[in-house]
Coordinates of N, CA and C in Angstrom, one line a residue:
G169 N -36.3 -17.0 -12.2 CA -37.2 -16.0 -11.7 C -37.5 -16.1 -10.3
C170 N -37.8 -15.0 -9.7 CA -38.1 -15.0 -8.2 C -39.6 -14.8 -8.1
M171 N -40.3 -15.9 -7.8 CA -41.8 -15.8 -7.8 C -42.2 -15.3 -6.4
L172 N -41.9 -16.0 -5.4 CA -42.5 -15.7 -4.1 C -41.6 -14.7 -3.3
Q173 N -40.3 -14.9 -3.3 CA -39.5 -13.9 -2.5 C -38.7 -13.1 -3.5
S174 N -38.3 -11.9 -3.0 CA -37.5 -11.1 -3.9 C -36.2 -11.7 -4.2
C175 N -35.5 -11.2 -5.2 CA -34.2 -11.8 -5.5 C -33.1 -11.0 -4.8
D176 N -33.4 -10.1 -4.0 CA -32.4 -9.3 -3.3 C -31.6 -10.2 -2.3
Y177 N -30.3 -10.0 -2.2 CA -29.6 -10.7 -1.2 C -28.4 -9.8 -0.7
E178 N -27.9 -10.2 0.5 CA -26.9 -9.4 1.1 C -25.5 -9.6 0.4
P179 N -24.6 -8.7 0.6 CA -23.3 -8.8 -0.1 C -22.5 -10.0 0.3
V180 N -21.8 -10.6 -0.7 CA -20.9 -11.7 -0.4 C -19.6 -11.3 -1.1
F181 N -18.5 -11.4 -0.4 CA -17.2 -11.2 -1.1 C -16.8 -12.5 -1.9
T182 N -16.7 -12.4 -3.2 CA -16.3 -13.5 -4.0 C -14.8 -13.5 -4.3
L183 N -14.2 -12.3 -4.0 CA -12.7 -12.3 -4.2 C -12.2 -11.3 -3.1
T184 N -11.2 -11.7 -2.3 CA -10.7 -10.8 -1.3 C -9.2 -10.8 -1.4
P185 N -8.5 -9.7 -1.0 CA -7.1 -9.6 -1.2 C -6.4 -10.5 -0.1
S186 N -5.2 -11.0 -0.4 CA -4.5 -11.8 0.5 C -3.5 -10.9 1.3
N187 N -3.1 -11.3 2.5 CA -2.1 -10.6 3.3 C -0.8 -10.5 2.5
R188 N -0.1 -9.4 2.7 CA 1.2 -9.4 1.9 C 2.2 -8.5 2.6
R189 N 3.4 -8.7 2.3 CA 4.5 -7.9 2.7 C 5.0 -7.1 1.5
V190 N 5.3 -5.8 1.7 CA 5.8 -5.0 0.6 C 7.0 -4.2 1.1
T191 N 7.7 -3.6 0.2 CA 8.8 -2.8 0.6 C 8.4 -1.3 0.5
A192 N 8.9 -0.5 1.4 CA 8.5 0.9 1.4 C 8.8 1.5 0.0
G193 N 7.9 2.3 -0.6 CA 8.1 2.8 -1.9 C 7.3 2.0 -3.0
D194 N 6.9 0.8 -2.6 CA 6.1 0.0 -3.6 C 4.7 0.6 -3.8
T195 N 4.1 0.1 -4.8 CA 2.6 0.4 -5.0 C 1.9 -0.8 -4.6
I196 N 0.8 -0.6 -3.8 CA 0.0 -1.8 -3.3 C -1.4 -1.6 -4.0
T197 N -1.8 -2.7 -4.6 CA -3.2 -2.7 -5.2 C -4.0 -3.7 -4.5
L198 N -5.1 -3.3 -3.9 CA -6.0 -4.2 -3.3 C -7.3 -4.3 -4.1
V199 N -7.8 -5.5 -4.3 CA -9.1 -5.6 -5.1 C -10.0 -6.5 -4.4
V200 N -11.3 -6.2 -4.4 CA -12.3 -7.1 -3.9 C -13.4 -7.2 -5.0
V201 N -14.0 -8.3 -5.0 CA -15.2 -8.5 -5.8 C -16.4 -8.9 -4.9
V202 N -17.5 -8.1 -5.1 CA -18.6 -8.3 -4.2 C -19.8 -8.7 -5.1
D203 N -20.5 -9.7 -4.6 CA -21.8 -10.1 -5.3 C -22.9 -9.7 -4.4
A204 N -23.8 -8.8 -4.9 CA -24.9 -8.3 -4.1 C -26.0 -7.8 -4.9
E205 N -27.2 -7.9 -4.4 CA -28.4 -7.4 -5.1 C -29.3 -6.7 -4.1
P206 N -29.6 -5.5 -4.1 CA -29.0 -4.5 -5.0 C -27.5 -4.3 -4.8
R207 N -26.9 -3.6 -5.7 CA -25.4 -3.4 -5.7 C -25.0 -2.8 -4.4
A208 N -23.9 -3.4 -3.9 CA -23.4 -3.0 -2.6 C -22.5 -1.7 -2.6
N209 N -22.6 -1.0 -1.6 CA -21.7 0.2 -1.4 C -20.5 -0.3 -0.6
V210 N -19.3 -0.1 -1.2 CA -18.0 -0.6 -0.6 C -17.2 0.5 0.0
T211 N -16.9 0.3 1.3 CA -16.0 1.3 2.0 C -14.7 0.7 2.5
W212 N -13.7 1.4 2.4 CA -12.3 1.0 2.8 C -11.9 1.7 4.0
H213 N -11.4 0.9 5.0 CA -10.8 1.5 6.2 C -9.3 1.1 6.2
T214 N -8.4 2.1 6.3 CA -7.0 1.8 6.5 C -6.7 1.8 8.0
P215 N -5.4 1.4 8.4 CA -5.1 1.4 9.8 C -5.1 2.9 10.3
N216 N -5.1 3.8 9.4 CA -5.1 5.3 9.8 C -6.4 6.0 9.6
G217 N -7.5 5.2 9.3 CA -8.8 5.8 9.2 C -9.4 5.5 7.8
P218 N -10.6 6.1 7.6 CA -11.3 5.8 6.3 C -10.4 6.2 5.1
A219 N -10.3 5.4 4.1 CA -9.5 5.7 2.9 C -9.9 6.9 2.2
E220 N -11.2 7.2 2.2 CA -11.7 8.3 1.4 C -11.1 9.7 1.7
N221 N -10.8 9.9 3.0 CA -10.3 11.2 3.3 C -8.8 11.2 3.8
L222 N -8.1 10.3 3.3 CA -6.7 10.3 3.7 C -5.8 11.0 2.7
T223 N -4.6 10.5 2.4 CA -3.7 11.3 1.5 C -3.9 11.0 0.1
P224 N -3.4 11.9 -0.8 CA -3.5 11.7 -2.2 C -2.8 10.4 -2.7
R225 N -1.9 9.8 -1.8 CA -1.3 8.6 -2.2 C -2.2 7.4 -2.3
I226 N -3.3 7.5 -1.5 CA -4.3 6.4 -1.4 C -5.5 6.8 -2.2
Q227 N -5.8 5.9 -3.2 CA -7.0 6.2 -4.1 C -7.9 5.0 -4.1
V228 N -9.2 5.3 -4.0 CA -10.2 4.2 -4.1 C -11.0 4.4 -5.4
F229 N -11.1 3.3 -6.1 CA -11.8 3.4 -7.4 C -13.1 2.7 -7.4
S230 N -14.0 3.1 -8.3 CA -15.4 2.6 -8.2 C -15.4 1.1 -8.5
N231 N -14.4 0.5 -9.1 CA -14.4 -0.9 -9.4 C -13.9 -1.7 -8.2
N232 N -14.1 -1.2 -7.0 CA -13.7 -1.9 -5.8 C -12.2 -2.2 -5.7
T233 N -11.4 -1.2 -6.1 CA -10.0 -1.3 -6.0 C -9.4 -0.2 -5.2
M234 N -8.4 -0.5 -4.4 CA -7.7 0.6 -3.7 C -6.3 0.5 -4.0
I235 N -5.7 1.7 -4.4 CA -4.3 1.7 -4.7 C -3.5 2.6 -3.7
I236 N -2.5 2.1 -3.2 CA -1.6 2.9 -2.3 C -0.3 3.1 -3.0
R237 N 0.0 4.3 -3.3 CA 1.3 4.6 -4.0 C 2.4 4.9 -3.0
E238 N 3.6 4.5 -3.4 CA 4.8 4.9 -2.5 C 4.5 4.5 -1.1
A239 N 4.2 3.3 -0.8 CA 3.9 2.7 0.5 C 4.9 3.2 1.5
E240 N 4.4 3.6 2.7 CA 5.2 4.0 3.8 C 5.1 3.0 5.0
L241 N 6.0 3.1 5.9 CA 6.0 2.2 7.0 C 4.7 2.4 7.8
S242 N 4.2 3.6 7.8 CA 2.9 3.9 8.5 C 1.7 3.3 7.9
D243 N 1.8 2.8 6.6 CA 0.7 2.1 6.0 C 0.5 0.7 6.4
S244 N 1.4 0.2 7.3 CA 1.3 -1.2 7.8 C 0.1 -1.3 8.7
G245 N -0.6 -2.5 8.6 CA -1.7 -2.7 9.5 C -2.8 -3.5 8.8
V246 N -4.0 -3.4 9.5 CA -5.1 -4.1 9.0 C -6.0 -3.2 8.2
Y247 N -6.4 -3.6 7.0 CA -7.3 -2.8 6.1 C -8.6 -3.6 6.1
T248 N -9.7 -2.9 6.4 CA -11.0 -3.5 6.5 C -11.9 -3.0 5.3
I249 N -12.5 -3.9 4.6 CA -13.3 -3.6 3.5 C -14.7 -4.0 3.9
K250 N -15.7 -3.1 3.8 CA -17.0 -3.3 4.2 C -17.9 -3.1 3.0
A251 N -18.8 -4.1 2.7 CA -19.8 -3.9 1.7 C -21.2 -4.0 2.3
S252 N -22.0 -3.0 1.9 CA -23.4 -3.0 2.5 C -24.4 -2.7 1.4
N253 N -25.6 -3.3 1.5 CA -26.7 -2.9 0.8 C -28.0 -2.9 1.7
S254 N -29.1 -2.7 1.1 CA -30.3 -2.6 1.9 C -30.7 -3.9 2.7
I255 N -30.1 -5.0 2.2 CA -30.4 -6.3 2.9 C -29.5 -6.6 4.0
G256 N -28.2 -6.2 3.9 CA -27.3 -6.6 5.0 C -25.9 -6.1 4.6
D257 N -24.9 -6.5 5.4 CA -23.6 -6.2 5.0 C -22.6 -7.3 5.3
A258 N -21.4 -7.1 4.7 CA -20.3 -8.1 4.8 C -19.0 -7.4 5.0
E259 N -18.1 -8.0 5.6 CA -16.8 -7.4 5.9 C -15.7 -8.4 5.7
T260 N -14.6 -7.9 5.2 CA -13.4 -8.7 5.1 C -12.2 -7.8 5.4
S261 N -11.1 -8.4 5.8 CA -9.9 -7.6 6.1 C -8.6 -8.3 5.6
V262 N -7.6 -7.4 5.4 CA -6.3 -7.9 4.9 C -5.2 -7.2 5.7
T263 N -4.2 -7.9 6.0 CA -3.0 -7.3 6.7 C -1.9 -7.0 5.7
I264 N -1.5 -5.7 5.8 CA -0.3 -5.3 4.9 C 0.8 -5.0 5.8
I265 N 2.0 -5.5 5.5 CA 3.2 -5.1 6.3 C 4.1 -4.4 5.3
V266 N 4.5 -3.2 5.6 CA 5.4 -2.4 4.8 C 6.8 -2.5 5.5
E267 N 7.8 -3.0 4.8 CA 9.1 -3.1 5.5 C 10.0 -2.0 4.9
G268 N 10.9 -1.6 5.8 CA 11.9 -0.5 5.4 C 12.7 -1.0 4.2
E269 N 13.0 0.0 3.3 CA 13.8 -0.4 2.2 C 15.3 -0.6 2.6
P270 N 16.0 -1.5 2.0 CA 17.4 -1.7 2.3 C 18.2 -0.5 1.8
P271 N 19.1 0.0 2.5 CA 19.9 1.2 2.1 C 20.6 0.8 0.7
K272 N 20.6 1.8 -0.2 CA 21.3 1.6 -1.4 C 22.0 2.8 -1.8
F273 N 23.2 2.7 -2.4 CA 23.9 3.8 -2.9 C 23.2 4.3 -4.2
T274 N 22.7 5.5 -4.1 CA 22.0 6.0 -5.3 C 23.1 6.7 -6.2
L275 N 24.2 7.0 -5.7 CA 25.3 7.6 -6.5 C 26.6 6.7 -6.1
P276 N 27.0 5.8 -7.0 CA 28.1 4.9 -6.6 C 29.4 5.7 -6.4
L277 N 30.2 5.2 -5.5 CA 31.5 5.7 -5.4 C 32.4 5.4 -6.6
E278 N 33.2 6.4 -7.0 CA 34.1 6.1 -8.1 C 35.5 6.0 -7.6
N279 N 36.3 5.2 -8.2 CA 37.7 5.1 -7.8 C 38.3 6.4 -8.3
T280 N 39.1 7.0 -7.4 CA 39.7 8.3 -7.6 C 41.1 8.3 -7.3
T281 N 41.9 8.8 -8.2 CA 43.4 8.9 -7.9 C 43.6 10.4 -7.4
V282 N 44.3 10.5 -6.3 CA 44.6 11.9 -5.8 C 46.1 12.0 -5.6
L283 N 46.6 13.2 -6.1 CA 48.0 13.4 -5.8 C 48.2 13.8 -4.3
T284 N 49.2 13.3 -3.7 CA 49.4 13.6 -2.3 C 49.5 15.1 -2.1
G285 N 48.7 15.6 -1.1 CA 48.7 17.0 -0.8 C 47.7 17.8 -1.5
S286 N 47.0 17.2 -2.5 CA 45.9 18.0 -3.2 C 44.6 17.8 -2.4
P287 N 43.7 18.7 -2.5 CA 42.4 18.6 -1.9 C 41.6 17.4 -2.5
F288 N 40.8 16.8 -1.8 CA 40.1 15.6 -2.3 C 38.6 15.7 -1.9
N289 N 37.7 15.6 -2.8 CA 36.3 15.6 -2.5 C 35.7 14.3 -2.9
M290 N 34.8 13.8 -2.0 CA 34.2 12.5 -2.3 C 32.7 12.8 -2.0
S291 N 31.8 12.5 -3.0 CA 30.4 12.7 -2.7 C 29.7 11.3 -2.8
V292 N 28.8 11.1 -1.8 CA 28.0 9.9 -1.7 C 26.6 10.3 -1.4
K293 N 25.7 9.6 -2.1 CA 24.3 9.8 -1.8 C 23.8 8.5 -1.3
V294 N 23.0 8.5 -0.3 CA 22.4 7.2 0.2 C 20.9 7.4 0.5
S295 N 20.1 6.5 0.1 CA 18.7 6.5 0.4 C 18.4 5.3 1.2
G296 N 17.4 5.4 2.1 CA 17.0 4.2 2.8 C 16.0 4.6 3.8
N297 N 15.3 3.7 4.4 CA 14.3 4.0 5.4 C 14.3 2.9 6.4
P298 N 14.8 3.1 7.7 CA 15.2 4.4 8.2 C 16.5 4.9 7.6
Q299 N 16.8 6.2 7.7 CA 18.0 6.7 7.1 C 19.3 6.0 7.6
P300 N 20.0 5.4 6.7 CA 21.2 4.7 7.1 C 22.3 5.6 7.6
T301 N 23.2 5.1 8.4 CA 24.4 5.9 8.8 C 25.6 5.4 8.0
L302 N 26.4 6.3 7.6 CA 27.5 6.0 6.8 C 28.8 6.1 7.6
Q303 N 29.7 5.2 7.4 CA 31.0 5.4 8.1 C 32.1 5.1 7.0
F304 N 33.0 6.0 7.0 CA 34.1 5.8 6.1 C 35.3 5.3 6.8
Y305 N 36.0 4.4 6.3 CA 37.2 3.8 6.9 C 38.4 4.1 6.1

């Protein structure tokens, strides 16, 4: 029981996300746990501004979780999480590095036999970030 002073206290982060490297296209989940009385209001800031009004790819949930879907290179940077209540506030940050995805053949080449003199079509699809350049030898 709190006899003389109130039991209210400022927010404390009891769980914070760790810095991480991800590949473009991955889903990033960031979770914090905040201990506060009264309950803290948690706000998320991405390197591109407040998370609340960014793209549909970035969602903030009431259980203090932020999910970034299909991570892009532009998502790299420092994410700041702020918790505040009437007593005070606390802040923590995490650095996310999104790396370009390695080029991969999304449609593999097939061995093809062609009669001399006939037309020949070869189709290749490549995805990557940045867009890879293809050279045929």
